[in-house]
mmCIF file of N, CA and C in Angstrom:
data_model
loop_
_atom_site.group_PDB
_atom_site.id
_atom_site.type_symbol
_atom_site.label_atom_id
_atom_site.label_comp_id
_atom_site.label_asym_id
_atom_site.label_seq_id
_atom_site.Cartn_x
_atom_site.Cartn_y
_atom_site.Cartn_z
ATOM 1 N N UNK A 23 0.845 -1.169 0.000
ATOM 2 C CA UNK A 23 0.000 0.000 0.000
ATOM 3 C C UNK A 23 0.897 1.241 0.000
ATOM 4 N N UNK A 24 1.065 2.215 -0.753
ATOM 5 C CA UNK A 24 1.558 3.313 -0.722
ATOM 6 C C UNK A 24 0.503 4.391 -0.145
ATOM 7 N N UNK A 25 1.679 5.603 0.641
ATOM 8 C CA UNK A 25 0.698 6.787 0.986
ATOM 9 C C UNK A 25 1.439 7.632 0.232
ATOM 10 N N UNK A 26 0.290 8.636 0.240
ATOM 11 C CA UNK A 26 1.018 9.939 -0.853
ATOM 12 C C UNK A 26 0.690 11.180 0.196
ATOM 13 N N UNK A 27 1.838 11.843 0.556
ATOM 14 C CA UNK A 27 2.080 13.196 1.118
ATOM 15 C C UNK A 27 1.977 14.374 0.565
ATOM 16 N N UNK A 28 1.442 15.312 0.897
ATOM 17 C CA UNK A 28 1.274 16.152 0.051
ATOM 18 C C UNK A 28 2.424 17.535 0.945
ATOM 19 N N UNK A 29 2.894 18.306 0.173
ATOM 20 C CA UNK A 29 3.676 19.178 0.599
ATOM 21 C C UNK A 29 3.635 20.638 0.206
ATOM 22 N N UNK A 30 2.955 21.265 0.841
ATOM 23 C CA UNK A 30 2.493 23.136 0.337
ATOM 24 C C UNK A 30 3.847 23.661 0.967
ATOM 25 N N UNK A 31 4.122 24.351 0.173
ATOM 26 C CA UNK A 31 5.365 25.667 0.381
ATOM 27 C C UNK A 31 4.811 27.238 0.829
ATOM 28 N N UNK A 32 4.686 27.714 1.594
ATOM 29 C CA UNK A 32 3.846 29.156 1.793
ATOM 30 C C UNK A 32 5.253 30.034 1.796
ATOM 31 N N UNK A 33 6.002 31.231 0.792
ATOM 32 C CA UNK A 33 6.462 32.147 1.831
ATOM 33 C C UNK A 33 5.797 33.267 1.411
ATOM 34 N N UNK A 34 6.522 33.745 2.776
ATOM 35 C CA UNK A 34 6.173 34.870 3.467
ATOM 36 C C UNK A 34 7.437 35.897 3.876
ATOM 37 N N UNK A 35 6.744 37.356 3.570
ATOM 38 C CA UNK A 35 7.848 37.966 4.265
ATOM 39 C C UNK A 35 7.742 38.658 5.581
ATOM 40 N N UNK A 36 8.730 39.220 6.302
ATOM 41 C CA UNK A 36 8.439 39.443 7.663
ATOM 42 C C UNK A 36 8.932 40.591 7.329
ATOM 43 N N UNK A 37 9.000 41.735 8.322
ATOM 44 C CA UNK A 37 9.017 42.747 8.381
ATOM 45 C C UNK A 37 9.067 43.316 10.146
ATOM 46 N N UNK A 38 10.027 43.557 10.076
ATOM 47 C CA UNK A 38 10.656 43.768 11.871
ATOM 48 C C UNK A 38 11.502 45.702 12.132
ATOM 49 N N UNK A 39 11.573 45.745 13.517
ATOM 50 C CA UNK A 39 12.091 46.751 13.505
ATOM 51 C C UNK A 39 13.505 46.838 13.816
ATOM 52 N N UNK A 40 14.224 46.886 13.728
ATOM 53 C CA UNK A 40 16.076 47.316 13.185
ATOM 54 C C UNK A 40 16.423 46.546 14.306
ATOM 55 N N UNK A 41 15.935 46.588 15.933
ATOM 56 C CA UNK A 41 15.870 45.823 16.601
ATOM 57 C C UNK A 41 16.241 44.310 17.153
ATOM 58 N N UNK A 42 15.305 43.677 16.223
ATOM 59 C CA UNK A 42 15.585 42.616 16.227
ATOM 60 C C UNK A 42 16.662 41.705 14.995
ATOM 61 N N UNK A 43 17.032 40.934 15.795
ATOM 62 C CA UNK A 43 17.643 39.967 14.758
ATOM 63 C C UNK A 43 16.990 38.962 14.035
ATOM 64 N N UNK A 44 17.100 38.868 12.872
ATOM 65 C CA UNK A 44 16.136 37.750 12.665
ATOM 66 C C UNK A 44 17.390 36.434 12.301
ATOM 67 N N UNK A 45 18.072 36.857 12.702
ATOM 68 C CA UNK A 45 19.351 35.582 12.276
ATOM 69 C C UNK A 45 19.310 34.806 13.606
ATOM 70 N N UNK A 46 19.154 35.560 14.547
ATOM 71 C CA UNK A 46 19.139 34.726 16.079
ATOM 72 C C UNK A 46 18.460 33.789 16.094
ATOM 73 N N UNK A 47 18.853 32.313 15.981
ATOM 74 C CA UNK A 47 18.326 30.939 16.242
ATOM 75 C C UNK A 47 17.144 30.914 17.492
ATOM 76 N N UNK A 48 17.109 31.823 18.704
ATOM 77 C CA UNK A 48 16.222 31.576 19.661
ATOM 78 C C UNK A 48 14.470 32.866 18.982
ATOM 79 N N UNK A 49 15.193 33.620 18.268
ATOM 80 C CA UNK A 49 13.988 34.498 17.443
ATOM 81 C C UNK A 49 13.264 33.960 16.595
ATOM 82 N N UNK A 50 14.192 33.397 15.530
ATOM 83 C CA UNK A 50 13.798 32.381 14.777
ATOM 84 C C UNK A 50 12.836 31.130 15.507
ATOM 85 N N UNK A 51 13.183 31.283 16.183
ATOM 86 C CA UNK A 51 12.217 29.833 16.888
ATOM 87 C C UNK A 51 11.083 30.394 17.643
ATOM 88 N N UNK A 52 10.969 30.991 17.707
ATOM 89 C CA UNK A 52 9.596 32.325 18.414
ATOM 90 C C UNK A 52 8.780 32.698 17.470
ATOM 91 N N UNK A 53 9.599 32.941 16.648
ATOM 92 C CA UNK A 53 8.310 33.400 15.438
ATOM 93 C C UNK A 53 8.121 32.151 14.522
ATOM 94 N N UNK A 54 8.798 31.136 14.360
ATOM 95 C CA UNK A 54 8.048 29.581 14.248
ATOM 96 C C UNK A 54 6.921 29.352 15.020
ATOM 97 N N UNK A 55 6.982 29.660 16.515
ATOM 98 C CA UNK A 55 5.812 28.736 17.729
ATOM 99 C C UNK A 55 4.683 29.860 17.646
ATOM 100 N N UNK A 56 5.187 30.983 17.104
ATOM 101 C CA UNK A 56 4.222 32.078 17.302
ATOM 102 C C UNK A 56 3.504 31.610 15.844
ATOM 103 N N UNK A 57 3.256 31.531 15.068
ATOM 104 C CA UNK A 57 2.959 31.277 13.717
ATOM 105 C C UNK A 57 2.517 29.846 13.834
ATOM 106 N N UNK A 58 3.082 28.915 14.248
ATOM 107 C CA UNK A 58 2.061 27.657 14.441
ATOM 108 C C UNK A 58 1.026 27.562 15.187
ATOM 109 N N UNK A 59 1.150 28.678 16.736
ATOM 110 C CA UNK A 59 0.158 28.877 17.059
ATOM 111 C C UNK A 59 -1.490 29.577 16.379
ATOM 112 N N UNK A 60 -0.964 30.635 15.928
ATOM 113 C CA UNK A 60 -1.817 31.203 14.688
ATOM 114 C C UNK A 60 -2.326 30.286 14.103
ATOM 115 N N UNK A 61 -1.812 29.533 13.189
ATOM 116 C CA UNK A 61 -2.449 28.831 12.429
ATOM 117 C C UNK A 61 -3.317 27.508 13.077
ATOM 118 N N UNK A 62 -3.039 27.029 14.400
ATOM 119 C CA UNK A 62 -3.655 26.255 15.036
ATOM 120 C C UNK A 62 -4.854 26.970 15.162
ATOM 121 N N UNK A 63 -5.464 27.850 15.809
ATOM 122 C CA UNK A 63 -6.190 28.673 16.427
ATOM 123 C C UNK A 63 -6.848 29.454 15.445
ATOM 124 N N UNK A 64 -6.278 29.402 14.006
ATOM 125 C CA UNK A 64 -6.992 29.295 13.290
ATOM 126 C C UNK A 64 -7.993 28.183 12.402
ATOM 127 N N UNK A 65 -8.367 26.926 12.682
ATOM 128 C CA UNK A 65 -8.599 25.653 12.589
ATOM 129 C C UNK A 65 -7.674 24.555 11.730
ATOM 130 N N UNK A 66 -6.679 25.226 11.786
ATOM 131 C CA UNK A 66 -5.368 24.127 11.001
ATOM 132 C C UNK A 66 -5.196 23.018 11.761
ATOM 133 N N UNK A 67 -5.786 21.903 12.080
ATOM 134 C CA UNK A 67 -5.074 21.056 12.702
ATOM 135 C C UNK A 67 -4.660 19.425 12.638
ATOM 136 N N UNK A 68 -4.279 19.610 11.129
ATOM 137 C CA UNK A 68 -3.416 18.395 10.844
ATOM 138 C C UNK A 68 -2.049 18.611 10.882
ATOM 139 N N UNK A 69 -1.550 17.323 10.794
ATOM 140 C CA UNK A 69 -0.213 17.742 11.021
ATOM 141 C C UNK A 69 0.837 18.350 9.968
ATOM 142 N N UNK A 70 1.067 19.060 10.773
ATOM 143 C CA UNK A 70 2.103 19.937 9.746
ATOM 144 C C UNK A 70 3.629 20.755 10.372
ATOM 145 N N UNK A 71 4.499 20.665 9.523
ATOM 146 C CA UNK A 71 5.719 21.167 10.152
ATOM 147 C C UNK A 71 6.105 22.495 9.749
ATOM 148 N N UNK A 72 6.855 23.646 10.449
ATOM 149 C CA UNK A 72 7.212 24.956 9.895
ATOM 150 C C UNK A 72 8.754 24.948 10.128
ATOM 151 N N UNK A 73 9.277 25.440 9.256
ATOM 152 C CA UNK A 73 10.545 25.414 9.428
ATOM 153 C C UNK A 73 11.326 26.480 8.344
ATOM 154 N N UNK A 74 12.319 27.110 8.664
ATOM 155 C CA UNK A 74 13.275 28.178 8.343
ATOM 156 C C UNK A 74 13.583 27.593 6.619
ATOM 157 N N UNK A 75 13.469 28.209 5.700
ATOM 158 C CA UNK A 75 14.363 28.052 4.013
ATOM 159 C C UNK A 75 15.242 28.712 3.586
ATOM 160 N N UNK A 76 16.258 28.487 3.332
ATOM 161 C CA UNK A 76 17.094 29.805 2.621
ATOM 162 C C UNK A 76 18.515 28.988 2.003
ATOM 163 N N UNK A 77 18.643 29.886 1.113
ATOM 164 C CA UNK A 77 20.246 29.397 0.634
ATOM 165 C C UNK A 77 21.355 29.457 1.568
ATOM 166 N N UNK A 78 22.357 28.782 1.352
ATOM 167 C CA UNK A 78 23.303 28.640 2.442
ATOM 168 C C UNK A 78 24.125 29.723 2.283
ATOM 169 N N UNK A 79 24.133 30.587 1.404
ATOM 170 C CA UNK A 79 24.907 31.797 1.417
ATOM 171 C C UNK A 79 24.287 33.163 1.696
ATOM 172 N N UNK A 80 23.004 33.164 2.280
ATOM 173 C CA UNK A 80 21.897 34.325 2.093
ATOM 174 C C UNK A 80 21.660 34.358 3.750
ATOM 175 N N UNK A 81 21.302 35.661 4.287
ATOM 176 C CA UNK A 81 21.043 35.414 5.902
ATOM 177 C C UNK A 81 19.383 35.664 5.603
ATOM 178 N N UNK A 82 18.591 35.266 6.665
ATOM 179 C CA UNK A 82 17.393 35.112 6.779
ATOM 180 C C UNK A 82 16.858 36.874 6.888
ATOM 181 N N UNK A 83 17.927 37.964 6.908
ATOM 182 C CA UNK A 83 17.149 38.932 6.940
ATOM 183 C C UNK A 83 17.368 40.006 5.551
ATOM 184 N N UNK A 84 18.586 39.137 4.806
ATOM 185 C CA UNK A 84 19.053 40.118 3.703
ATOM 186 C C UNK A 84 17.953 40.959 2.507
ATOM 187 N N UNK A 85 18.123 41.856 2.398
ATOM 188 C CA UNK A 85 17.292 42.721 2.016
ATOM 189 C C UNK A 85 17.045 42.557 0.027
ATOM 190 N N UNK A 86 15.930 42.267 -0.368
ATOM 191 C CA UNK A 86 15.941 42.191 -1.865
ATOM 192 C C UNK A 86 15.670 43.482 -2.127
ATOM 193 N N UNK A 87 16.367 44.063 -2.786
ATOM 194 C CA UNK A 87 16.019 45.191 -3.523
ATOM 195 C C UNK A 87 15.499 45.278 -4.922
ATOM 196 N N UNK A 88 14.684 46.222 -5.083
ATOM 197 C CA UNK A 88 13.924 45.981 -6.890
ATOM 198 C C UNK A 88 14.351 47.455 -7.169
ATOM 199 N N UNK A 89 14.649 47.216 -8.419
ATOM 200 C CA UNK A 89 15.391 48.311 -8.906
ATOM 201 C C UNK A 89 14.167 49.358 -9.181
ATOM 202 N N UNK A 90 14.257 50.876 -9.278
ATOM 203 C CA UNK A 90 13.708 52.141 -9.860
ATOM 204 C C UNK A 90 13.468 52.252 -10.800
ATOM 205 N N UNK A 91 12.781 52.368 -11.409
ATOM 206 C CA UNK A 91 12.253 52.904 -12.716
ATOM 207 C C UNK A 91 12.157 54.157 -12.902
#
């Protein structure tokens, strides 16, 4: 018998004040539990995992810029 998993990708961007770090591993993990909570409490409740993406050369807060026209 095979099962088939299904796997949704959501991002998102965050938006913080100069303040915080968002590279800090214990922040990072706050705004994971804070955001699973959300979505629990919003009636999400199968199982599902959240977790950090990024290239290994990029920090989690580096800034994309779009050029001027």
């Amino acid at each position: 018998m095979c099962m088939v998993s299904e796997i949704k990708l959501l991002k998102i961007e965050l938006k913080s004040d100069a303040s915080l770090d968002l590279n800090d591993p214990a922040v990072q993990e706050d705004l994971l539990n804070h955001m699973e909570k959300h979505m629990r409490g919003h009636g999400i409740h199968q199982k599902f995992t959240l977790r950090w993406r990024k290239p290994p050369s990029r920090k989690v807060d580096e800034k994309e810029v779009e050029p001027l026209l």
